JSON list of N, CA and C in Angstrom, two decimals:
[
{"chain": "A", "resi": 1, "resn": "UNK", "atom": "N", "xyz": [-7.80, 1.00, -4.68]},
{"chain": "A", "resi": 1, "resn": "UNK", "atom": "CA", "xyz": [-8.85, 0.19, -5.28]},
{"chain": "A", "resi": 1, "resn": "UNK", "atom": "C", "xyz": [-9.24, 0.85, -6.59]},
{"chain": "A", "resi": 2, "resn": "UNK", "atom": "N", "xyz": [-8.78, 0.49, -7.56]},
{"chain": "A", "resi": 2, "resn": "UNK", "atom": "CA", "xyz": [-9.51, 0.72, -8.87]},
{"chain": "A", "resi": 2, "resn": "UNK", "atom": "C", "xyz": [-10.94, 0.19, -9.46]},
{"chain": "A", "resi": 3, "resn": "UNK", "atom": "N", "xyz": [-11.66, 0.28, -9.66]},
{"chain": "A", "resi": 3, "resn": "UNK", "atom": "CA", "xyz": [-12.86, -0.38, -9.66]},
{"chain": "A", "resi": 3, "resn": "UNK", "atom": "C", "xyz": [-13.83, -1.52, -9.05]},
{"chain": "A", "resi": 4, "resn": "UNK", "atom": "N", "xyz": [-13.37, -1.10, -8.00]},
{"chain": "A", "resi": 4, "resn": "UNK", "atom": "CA", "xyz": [-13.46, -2.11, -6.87]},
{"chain": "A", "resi": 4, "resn": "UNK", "atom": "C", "xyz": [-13.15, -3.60, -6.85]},
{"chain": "A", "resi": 5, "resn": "UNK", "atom": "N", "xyz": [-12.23, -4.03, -7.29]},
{"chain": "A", "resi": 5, "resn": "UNK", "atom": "CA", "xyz": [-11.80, -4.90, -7.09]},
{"chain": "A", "resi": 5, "resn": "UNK", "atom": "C", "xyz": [-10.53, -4.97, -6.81]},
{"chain": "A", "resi": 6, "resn": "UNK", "atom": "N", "xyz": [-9.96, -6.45, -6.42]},
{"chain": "A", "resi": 6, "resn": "UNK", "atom": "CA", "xyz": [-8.30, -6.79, -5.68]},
{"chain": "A", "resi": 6, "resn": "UNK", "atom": "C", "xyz": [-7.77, -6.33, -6.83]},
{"chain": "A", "resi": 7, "resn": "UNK", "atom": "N", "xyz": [-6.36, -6.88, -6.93]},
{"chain": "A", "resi": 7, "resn": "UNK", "atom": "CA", "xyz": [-5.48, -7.23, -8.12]},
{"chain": "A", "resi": 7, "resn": "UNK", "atom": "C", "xyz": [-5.60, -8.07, -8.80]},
{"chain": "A", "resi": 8, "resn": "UNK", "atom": "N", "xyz": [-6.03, -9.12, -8.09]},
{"chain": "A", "resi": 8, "resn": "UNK", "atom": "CA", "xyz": [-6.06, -10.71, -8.67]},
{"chain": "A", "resi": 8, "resn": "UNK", "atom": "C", "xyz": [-7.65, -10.34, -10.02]},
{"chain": "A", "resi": 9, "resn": "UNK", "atom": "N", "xyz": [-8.52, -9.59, -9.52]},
{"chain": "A", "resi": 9, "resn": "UNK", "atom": "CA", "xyz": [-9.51, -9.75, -10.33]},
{"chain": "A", "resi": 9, "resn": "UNK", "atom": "C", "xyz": [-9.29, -8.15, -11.38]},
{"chain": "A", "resi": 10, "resn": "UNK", "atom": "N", "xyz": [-8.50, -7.79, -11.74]},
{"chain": "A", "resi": 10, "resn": "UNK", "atom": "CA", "xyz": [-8.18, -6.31, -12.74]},
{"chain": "A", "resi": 10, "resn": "UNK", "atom": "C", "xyz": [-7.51, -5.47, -12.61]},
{"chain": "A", "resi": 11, "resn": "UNK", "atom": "N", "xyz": [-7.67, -5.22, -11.09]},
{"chain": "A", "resi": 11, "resn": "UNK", "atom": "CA", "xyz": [-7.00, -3.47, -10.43]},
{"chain": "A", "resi": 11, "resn": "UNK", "atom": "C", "xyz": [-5.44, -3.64, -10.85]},
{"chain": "A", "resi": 12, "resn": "UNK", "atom": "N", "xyz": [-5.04, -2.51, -11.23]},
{"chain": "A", "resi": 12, "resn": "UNK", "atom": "CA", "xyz": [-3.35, -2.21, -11.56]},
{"chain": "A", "resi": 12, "resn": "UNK", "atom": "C", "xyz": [-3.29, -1.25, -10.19]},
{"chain": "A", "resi": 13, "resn": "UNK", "atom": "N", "xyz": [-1.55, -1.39, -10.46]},
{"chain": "A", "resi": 13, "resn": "UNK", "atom": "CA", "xyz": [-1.07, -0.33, -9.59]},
{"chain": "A", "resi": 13, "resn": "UNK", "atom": "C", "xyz": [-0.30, -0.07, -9.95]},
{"chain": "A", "resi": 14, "resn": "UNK", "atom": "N", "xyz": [0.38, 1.26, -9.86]},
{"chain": "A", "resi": 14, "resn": "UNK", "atom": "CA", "xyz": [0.92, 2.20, -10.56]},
{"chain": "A", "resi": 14, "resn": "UNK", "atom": "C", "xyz": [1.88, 2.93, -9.96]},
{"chain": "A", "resi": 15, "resn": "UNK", "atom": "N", "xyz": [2.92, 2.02, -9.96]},
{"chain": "A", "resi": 15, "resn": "UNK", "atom": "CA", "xyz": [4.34, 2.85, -9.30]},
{"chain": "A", "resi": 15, "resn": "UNK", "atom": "C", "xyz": [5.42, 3.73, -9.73]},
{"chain": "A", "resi": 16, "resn": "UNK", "atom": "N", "xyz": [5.51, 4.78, -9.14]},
{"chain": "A", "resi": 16, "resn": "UNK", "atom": "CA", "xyz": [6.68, 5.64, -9.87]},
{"chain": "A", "resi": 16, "resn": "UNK", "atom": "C", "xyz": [7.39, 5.23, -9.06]},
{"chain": "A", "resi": 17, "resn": "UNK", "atom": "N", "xyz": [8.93, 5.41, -10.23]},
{"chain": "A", "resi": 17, "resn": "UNK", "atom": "CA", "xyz": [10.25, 5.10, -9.80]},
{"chain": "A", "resi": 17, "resn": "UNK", "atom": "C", "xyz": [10.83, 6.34, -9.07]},
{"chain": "A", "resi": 18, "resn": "UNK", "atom": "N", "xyz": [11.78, 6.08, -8.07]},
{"chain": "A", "resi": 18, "resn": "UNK", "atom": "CA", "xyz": [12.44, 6.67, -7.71]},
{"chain": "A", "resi": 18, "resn": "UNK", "atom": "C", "xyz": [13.14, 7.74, -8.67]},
{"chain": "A", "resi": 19, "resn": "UNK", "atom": "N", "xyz": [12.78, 9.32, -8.35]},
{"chain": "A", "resi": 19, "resn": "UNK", "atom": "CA", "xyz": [13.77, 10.09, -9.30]},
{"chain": "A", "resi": 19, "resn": "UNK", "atom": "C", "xyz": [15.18, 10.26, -9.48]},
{"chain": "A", "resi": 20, "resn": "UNK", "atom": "N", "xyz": [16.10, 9.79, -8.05]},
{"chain": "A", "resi": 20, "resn": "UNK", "atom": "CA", "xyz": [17.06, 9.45, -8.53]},
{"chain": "A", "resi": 20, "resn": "UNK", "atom": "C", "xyz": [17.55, 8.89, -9.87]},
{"chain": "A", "resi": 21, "resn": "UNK", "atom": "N", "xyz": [18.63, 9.10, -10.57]},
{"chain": "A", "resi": 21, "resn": "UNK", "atom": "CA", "xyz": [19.23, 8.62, -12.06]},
{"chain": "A", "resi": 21, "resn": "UNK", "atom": "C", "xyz": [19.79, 6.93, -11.07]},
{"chain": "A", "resi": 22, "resn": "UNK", "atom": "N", "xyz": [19.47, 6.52, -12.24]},
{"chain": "A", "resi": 22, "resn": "UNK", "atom": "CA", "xyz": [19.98, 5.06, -11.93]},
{"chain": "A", "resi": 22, "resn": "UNK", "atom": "C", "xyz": [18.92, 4.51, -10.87]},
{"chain": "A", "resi": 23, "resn": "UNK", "atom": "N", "xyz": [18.44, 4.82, -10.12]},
{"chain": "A", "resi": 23, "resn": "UNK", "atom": "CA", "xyz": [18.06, 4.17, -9.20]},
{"chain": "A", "resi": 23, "resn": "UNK", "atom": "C", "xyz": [16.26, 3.50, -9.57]},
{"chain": "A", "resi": 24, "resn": "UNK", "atom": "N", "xyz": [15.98, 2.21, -9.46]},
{"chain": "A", "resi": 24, "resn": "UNK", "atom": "CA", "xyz": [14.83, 1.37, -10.29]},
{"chain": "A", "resi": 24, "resn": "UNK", "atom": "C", "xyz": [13.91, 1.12, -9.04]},
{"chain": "A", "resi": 25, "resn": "UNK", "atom": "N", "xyz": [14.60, 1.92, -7.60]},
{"chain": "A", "resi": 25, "resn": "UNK", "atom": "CA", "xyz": [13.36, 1.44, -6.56]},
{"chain": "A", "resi": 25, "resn": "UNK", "atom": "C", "xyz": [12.22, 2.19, -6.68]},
{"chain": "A", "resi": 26, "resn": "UNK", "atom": "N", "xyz": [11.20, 1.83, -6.15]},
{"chain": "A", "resi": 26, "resn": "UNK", "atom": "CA", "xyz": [9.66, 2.58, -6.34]},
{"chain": "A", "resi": 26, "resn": "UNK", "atom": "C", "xyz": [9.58, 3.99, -5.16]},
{"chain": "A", "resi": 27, "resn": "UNK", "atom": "N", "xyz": [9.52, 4.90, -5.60]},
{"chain": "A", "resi": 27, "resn": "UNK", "atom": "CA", "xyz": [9.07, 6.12, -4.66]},
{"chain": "A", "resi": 27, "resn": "UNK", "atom": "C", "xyz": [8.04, 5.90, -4.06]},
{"chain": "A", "resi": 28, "resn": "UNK", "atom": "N", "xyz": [8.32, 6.55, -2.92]},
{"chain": "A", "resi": 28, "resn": "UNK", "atom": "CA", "xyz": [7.30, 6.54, -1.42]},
{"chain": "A", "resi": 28, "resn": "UNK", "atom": "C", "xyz": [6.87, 7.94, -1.35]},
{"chain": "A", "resi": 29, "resn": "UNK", "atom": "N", "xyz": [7.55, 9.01, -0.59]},
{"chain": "A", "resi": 29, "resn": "UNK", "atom": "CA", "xyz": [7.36, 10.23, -0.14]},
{"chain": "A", "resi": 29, "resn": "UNK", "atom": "C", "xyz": [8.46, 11.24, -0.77]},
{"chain": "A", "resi": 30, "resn": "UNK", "atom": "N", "xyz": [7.75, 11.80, -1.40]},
{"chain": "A", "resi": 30, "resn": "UNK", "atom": "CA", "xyz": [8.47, 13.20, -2.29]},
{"chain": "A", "resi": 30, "resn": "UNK", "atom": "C", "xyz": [9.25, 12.86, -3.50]},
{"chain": "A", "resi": 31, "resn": "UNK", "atom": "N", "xyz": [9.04, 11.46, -4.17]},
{"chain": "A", "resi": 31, "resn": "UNK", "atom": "CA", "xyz": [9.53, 11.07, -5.45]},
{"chain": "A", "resi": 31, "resn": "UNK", "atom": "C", "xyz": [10.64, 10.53, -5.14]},
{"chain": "A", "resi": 32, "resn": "UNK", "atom": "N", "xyz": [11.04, 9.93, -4.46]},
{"chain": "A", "resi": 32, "resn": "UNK", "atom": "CA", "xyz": [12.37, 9.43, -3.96]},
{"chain": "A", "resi": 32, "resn": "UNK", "atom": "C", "xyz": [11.87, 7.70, -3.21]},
{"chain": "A", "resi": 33, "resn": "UNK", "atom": "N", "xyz": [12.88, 7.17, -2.95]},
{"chain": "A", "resi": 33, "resn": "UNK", "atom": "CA", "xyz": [12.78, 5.82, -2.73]},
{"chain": "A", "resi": 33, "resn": "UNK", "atom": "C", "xyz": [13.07, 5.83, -0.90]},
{"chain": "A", "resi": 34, "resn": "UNK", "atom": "N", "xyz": [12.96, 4.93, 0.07]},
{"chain": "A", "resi": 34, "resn": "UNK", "atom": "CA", "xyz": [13.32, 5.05, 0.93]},
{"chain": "A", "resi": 34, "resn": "UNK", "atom": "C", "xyz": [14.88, 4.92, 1.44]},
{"chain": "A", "resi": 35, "resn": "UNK", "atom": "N", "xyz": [15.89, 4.06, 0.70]},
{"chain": "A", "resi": 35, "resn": "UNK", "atom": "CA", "xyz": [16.71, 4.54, 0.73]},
{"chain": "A", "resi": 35, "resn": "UNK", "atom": "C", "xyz": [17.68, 6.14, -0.15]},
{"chain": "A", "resi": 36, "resn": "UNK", "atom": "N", "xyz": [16.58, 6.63, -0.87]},
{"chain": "A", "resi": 36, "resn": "UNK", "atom": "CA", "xyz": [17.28, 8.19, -0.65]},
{"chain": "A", "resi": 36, "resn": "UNK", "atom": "C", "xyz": [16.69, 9.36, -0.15]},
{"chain": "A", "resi": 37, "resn": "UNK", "atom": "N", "xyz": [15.99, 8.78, 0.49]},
{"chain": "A", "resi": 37, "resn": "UNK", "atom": "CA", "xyz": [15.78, 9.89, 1.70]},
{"chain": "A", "resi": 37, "resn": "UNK", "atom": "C", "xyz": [13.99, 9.89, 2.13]},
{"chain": "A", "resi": 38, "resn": "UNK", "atom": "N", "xyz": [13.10, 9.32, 1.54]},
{"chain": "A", "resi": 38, "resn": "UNK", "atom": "CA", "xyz": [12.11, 9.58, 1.94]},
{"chain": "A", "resi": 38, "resn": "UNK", "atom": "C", "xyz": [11.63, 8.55, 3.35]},
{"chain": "A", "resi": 39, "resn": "UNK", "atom": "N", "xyz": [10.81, 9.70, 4.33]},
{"chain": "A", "resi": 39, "resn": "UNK", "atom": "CA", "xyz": [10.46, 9.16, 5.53]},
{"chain": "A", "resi": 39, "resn": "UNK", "atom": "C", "xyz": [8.92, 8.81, 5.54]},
{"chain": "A", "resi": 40, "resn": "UNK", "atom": "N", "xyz": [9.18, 7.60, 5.81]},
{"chain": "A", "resi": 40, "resn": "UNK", "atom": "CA", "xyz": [7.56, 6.94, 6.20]},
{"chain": "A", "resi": 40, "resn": "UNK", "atom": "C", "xyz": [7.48, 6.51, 7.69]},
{"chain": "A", "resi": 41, "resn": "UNK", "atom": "N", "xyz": [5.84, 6.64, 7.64]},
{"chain": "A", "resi": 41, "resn": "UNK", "atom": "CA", "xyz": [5.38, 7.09, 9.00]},
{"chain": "A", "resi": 41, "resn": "UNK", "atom": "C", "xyz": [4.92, 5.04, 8.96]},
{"chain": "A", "resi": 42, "resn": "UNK", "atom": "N", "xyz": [5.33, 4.59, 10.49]},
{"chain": "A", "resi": 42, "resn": "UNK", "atom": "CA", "xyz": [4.99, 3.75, 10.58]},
{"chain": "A", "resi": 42, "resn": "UNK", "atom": "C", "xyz": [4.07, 3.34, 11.52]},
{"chain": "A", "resi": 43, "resn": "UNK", "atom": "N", "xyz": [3.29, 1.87, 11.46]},
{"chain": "A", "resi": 43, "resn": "UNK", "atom": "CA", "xyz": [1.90, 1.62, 12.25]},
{"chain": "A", "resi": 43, "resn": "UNK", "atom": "C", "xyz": [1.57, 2.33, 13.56]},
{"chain": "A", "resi": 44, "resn": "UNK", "atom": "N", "xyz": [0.53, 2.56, 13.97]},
{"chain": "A", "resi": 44, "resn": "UNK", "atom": "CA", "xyz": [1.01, 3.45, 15.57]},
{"chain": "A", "resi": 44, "resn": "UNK", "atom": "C", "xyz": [0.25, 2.60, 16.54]},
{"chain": "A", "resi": 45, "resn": "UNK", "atom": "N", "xyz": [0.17, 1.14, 15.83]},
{"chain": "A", "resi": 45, "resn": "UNK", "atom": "CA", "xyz": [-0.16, 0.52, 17.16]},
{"chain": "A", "resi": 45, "resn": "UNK", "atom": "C", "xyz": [1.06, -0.32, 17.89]},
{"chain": "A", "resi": 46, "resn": "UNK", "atom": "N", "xyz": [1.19, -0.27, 19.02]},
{"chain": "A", "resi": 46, "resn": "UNK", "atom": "CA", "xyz": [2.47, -0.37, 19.25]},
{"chain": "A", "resi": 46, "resn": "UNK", "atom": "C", "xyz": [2.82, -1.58, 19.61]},
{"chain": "A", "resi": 47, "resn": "UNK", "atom": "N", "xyz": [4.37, -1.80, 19.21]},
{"chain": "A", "resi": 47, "resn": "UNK", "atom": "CA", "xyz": [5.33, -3.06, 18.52]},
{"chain": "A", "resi": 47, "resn": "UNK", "atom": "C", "xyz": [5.06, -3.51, 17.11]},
{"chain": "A", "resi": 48, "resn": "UNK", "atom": "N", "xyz": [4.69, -2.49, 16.42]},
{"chain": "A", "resi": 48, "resn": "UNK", "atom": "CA", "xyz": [4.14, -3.20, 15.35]},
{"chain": "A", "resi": 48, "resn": "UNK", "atom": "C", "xyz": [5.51, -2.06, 14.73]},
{"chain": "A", "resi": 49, "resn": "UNK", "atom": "N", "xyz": [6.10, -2.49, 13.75]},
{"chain": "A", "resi": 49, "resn": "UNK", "atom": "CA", "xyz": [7.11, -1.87, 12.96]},
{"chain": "A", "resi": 49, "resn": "UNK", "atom": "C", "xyz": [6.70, -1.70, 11.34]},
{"chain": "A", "resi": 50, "resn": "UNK", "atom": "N", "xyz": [5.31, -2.14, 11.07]},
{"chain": "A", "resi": 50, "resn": "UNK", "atom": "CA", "xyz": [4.87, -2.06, 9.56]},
{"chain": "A", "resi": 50, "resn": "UNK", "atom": "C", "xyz": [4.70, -0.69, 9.21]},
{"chain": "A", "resi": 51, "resn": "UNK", "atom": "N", "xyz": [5.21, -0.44, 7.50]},
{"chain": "A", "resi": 51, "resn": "UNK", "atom": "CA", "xyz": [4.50, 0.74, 7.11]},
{"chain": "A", "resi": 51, "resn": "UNK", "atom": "C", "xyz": [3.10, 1.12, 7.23]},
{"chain": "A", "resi": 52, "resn": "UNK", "atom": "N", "xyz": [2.61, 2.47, 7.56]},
{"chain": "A", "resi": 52, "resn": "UNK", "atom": "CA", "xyz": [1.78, 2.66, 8.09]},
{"chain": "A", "resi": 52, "resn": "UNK", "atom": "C", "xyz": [1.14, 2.84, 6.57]},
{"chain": "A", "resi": 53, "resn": "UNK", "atom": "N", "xyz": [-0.16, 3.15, 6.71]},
{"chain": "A", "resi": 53, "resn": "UNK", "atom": "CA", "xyz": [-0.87, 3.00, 5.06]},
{"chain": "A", "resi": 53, "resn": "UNK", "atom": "C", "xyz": [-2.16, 3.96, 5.11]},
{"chain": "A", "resi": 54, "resn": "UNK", "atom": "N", "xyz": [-3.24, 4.12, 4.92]},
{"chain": "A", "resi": 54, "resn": "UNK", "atom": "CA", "xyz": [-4.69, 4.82, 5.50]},
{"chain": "A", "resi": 54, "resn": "UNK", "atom": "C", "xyz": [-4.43, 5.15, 6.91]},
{"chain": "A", "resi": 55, "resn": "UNK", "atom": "N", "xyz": [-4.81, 5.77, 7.27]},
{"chain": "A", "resi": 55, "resn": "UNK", "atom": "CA", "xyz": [-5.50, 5.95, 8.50]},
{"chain": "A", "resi": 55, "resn": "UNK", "atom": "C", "xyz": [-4.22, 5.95, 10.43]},
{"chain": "A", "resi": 56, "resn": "UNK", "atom": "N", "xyz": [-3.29, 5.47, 9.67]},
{"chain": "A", "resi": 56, "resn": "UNK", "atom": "CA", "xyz": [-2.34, 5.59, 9.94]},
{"chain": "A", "resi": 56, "resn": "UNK", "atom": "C", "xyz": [-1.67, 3.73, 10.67]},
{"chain": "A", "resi": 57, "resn": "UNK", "atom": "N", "xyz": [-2.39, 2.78, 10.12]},
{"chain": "A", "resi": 57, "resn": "UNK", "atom": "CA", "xyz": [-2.46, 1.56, 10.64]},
{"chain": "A", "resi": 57, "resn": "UNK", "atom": "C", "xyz": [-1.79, 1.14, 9.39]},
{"chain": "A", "resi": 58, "resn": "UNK", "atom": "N", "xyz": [-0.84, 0.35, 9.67]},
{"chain": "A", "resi": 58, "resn": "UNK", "atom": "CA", "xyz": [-0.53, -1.18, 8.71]},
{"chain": "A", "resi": 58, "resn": "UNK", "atom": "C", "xyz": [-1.72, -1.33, 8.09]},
{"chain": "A", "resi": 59, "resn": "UNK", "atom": "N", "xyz": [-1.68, -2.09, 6.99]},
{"chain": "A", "resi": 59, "resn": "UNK", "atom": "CA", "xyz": [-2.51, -3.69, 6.12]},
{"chain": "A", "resi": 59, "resn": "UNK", "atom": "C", "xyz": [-2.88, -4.38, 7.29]},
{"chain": "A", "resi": 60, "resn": "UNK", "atom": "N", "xyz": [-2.23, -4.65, 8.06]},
{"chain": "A", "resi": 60, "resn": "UNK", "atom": "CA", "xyz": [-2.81, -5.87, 9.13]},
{"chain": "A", "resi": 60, "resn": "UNK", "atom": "C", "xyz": [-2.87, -5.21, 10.31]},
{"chain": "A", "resi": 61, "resn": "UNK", "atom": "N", "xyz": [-3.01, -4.20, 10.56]},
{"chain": "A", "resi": 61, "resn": "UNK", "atom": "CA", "xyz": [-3.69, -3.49, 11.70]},
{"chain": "A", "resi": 61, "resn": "UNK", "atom": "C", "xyz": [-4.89, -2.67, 11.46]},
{"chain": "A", "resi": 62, "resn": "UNK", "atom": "N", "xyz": [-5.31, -2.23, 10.09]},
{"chain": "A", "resi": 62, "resn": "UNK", "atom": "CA", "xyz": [-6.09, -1.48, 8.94]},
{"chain": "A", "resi": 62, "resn": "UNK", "atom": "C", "xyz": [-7.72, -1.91, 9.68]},
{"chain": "A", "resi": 63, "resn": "UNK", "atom": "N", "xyz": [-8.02, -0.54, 10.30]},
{"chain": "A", "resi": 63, "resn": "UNK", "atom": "CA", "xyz": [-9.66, -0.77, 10.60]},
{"chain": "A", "resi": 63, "resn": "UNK", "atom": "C", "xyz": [-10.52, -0.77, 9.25]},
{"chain": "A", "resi": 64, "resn": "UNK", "atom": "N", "xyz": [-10.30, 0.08, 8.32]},
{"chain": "A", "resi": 64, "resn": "UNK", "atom": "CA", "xyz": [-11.33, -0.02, 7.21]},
{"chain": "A", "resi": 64, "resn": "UNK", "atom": "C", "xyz": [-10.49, -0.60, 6.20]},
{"chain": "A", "resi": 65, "resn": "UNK", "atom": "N", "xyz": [-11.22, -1.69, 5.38]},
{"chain": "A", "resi": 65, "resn": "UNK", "atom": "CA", "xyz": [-10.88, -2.32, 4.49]},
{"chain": "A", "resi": 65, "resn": "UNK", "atom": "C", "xyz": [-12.05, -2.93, 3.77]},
{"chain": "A", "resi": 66, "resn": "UNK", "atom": "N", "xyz": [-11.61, -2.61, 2.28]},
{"chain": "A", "resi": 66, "resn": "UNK", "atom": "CA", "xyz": [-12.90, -2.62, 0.93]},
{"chain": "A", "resi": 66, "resn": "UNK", "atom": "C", "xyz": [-12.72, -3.80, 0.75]},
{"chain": "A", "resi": 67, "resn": "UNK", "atom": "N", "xyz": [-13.57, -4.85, 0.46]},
{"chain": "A", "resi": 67, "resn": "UNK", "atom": "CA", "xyz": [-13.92, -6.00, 0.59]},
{"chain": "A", "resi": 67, "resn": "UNK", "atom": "C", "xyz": [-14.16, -6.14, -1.51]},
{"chain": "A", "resi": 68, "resn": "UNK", "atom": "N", "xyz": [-13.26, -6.68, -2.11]},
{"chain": "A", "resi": 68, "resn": "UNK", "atom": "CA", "xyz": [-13.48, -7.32, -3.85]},
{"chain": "A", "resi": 68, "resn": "UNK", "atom": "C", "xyz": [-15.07, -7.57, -4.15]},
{"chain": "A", "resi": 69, "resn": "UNK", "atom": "N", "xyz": [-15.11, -6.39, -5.33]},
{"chain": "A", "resi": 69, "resn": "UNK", "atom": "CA", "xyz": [-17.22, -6.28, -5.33]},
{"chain": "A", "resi": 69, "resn": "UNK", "atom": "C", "xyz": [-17.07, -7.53, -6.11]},
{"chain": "A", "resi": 70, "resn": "UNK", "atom": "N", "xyz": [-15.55, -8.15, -7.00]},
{"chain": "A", "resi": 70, "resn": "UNK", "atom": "CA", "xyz": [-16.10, -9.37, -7.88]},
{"chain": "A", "resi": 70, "resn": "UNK", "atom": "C", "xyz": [-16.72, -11.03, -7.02]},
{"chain": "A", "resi": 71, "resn": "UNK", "atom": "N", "xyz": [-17.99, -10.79, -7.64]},
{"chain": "A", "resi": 71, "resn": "UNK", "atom": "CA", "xyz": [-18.95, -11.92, -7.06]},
{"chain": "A", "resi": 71, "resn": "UNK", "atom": "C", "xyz": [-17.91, -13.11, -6.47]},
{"chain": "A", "resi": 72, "resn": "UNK", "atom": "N", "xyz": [-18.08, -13.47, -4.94]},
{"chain": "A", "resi": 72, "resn": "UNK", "atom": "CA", "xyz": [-17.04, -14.57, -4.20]},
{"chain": "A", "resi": 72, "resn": "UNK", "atom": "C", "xyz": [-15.79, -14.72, -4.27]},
{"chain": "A", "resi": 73, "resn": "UNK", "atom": "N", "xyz": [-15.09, -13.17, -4.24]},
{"chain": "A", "resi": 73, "resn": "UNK", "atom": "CA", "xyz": [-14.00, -13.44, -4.23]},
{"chain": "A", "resi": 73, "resn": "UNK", "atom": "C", "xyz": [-13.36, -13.47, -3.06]},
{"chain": "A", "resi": 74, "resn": "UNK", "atom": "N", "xyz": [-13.85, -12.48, -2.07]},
{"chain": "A", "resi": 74, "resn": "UNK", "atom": "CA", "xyz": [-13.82, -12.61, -0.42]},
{"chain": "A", "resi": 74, "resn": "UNK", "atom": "C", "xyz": [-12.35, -11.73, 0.12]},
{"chain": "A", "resi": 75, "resn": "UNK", "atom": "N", "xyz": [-11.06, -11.80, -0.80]},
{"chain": "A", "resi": 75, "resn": "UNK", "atom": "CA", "xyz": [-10.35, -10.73, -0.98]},
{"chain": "A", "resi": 75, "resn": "UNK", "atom": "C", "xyz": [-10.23, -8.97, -0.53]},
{"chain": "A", "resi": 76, "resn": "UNK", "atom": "N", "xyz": [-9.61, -8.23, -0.03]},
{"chain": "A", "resi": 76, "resn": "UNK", "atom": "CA", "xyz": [-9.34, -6.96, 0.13]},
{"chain": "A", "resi": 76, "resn": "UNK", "atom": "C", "xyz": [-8.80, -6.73, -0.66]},
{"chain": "A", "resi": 77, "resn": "UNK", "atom": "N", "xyz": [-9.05, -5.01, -1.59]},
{"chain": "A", "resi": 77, "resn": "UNK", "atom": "CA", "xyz": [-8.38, -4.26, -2.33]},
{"chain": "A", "resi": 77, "resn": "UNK", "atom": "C", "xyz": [-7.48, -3.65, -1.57]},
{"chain": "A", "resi": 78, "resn": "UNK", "atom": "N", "xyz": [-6.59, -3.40, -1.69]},
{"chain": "A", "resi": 78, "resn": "UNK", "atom": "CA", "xyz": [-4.99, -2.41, -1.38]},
{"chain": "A", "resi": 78, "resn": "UNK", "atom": "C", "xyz": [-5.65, -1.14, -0.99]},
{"chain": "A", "resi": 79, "resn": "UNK", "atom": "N", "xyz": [-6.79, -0.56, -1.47]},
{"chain": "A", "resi": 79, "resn": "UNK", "atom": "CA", "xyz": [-6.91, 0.70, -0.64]},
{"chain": "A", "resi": 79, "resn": "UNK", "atom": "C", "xyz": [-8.02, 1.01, -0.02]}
]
């Protein structure tokens, strides 16, 4: 969440690329992309196969979630 709001109303996000040469996917864990080697921890409620994110829950398993301060937008920020 950059200034408390979604994306739709300002917030950027800011992805580094994979350090691999050549490679244009976005890094996850240790500067690397998931196909070259970085391991992500996924949701721990179970059958759920989503990347895990805060707290260790998916986006759609996610107990805390910041609600867009821009007046009626009703939206969640990403963090």
């Amino acid at each position: 969440m950059r200034g408390g709001v979604c994306t739709r109303h300002g917030a950027t996000k800011v992805h580094k690329p994979c350090r691999v040469a050549g490679c244009a996917n976005k890094a996850q864990v240790g500067g690397v992309c998931i196909r070259h080697g970085a391991v992500v921890k996924l949701c721990r409620v179970r059958g759920c196969g989503s990347q895990a994110h805060k707290g260790g829950n998916c986006r759609k398993h996610a107990a805390e979630r910041a609600e867009c301060t821009f007046e009626g937008c009703g939206l969640f920020t990403d963090s």
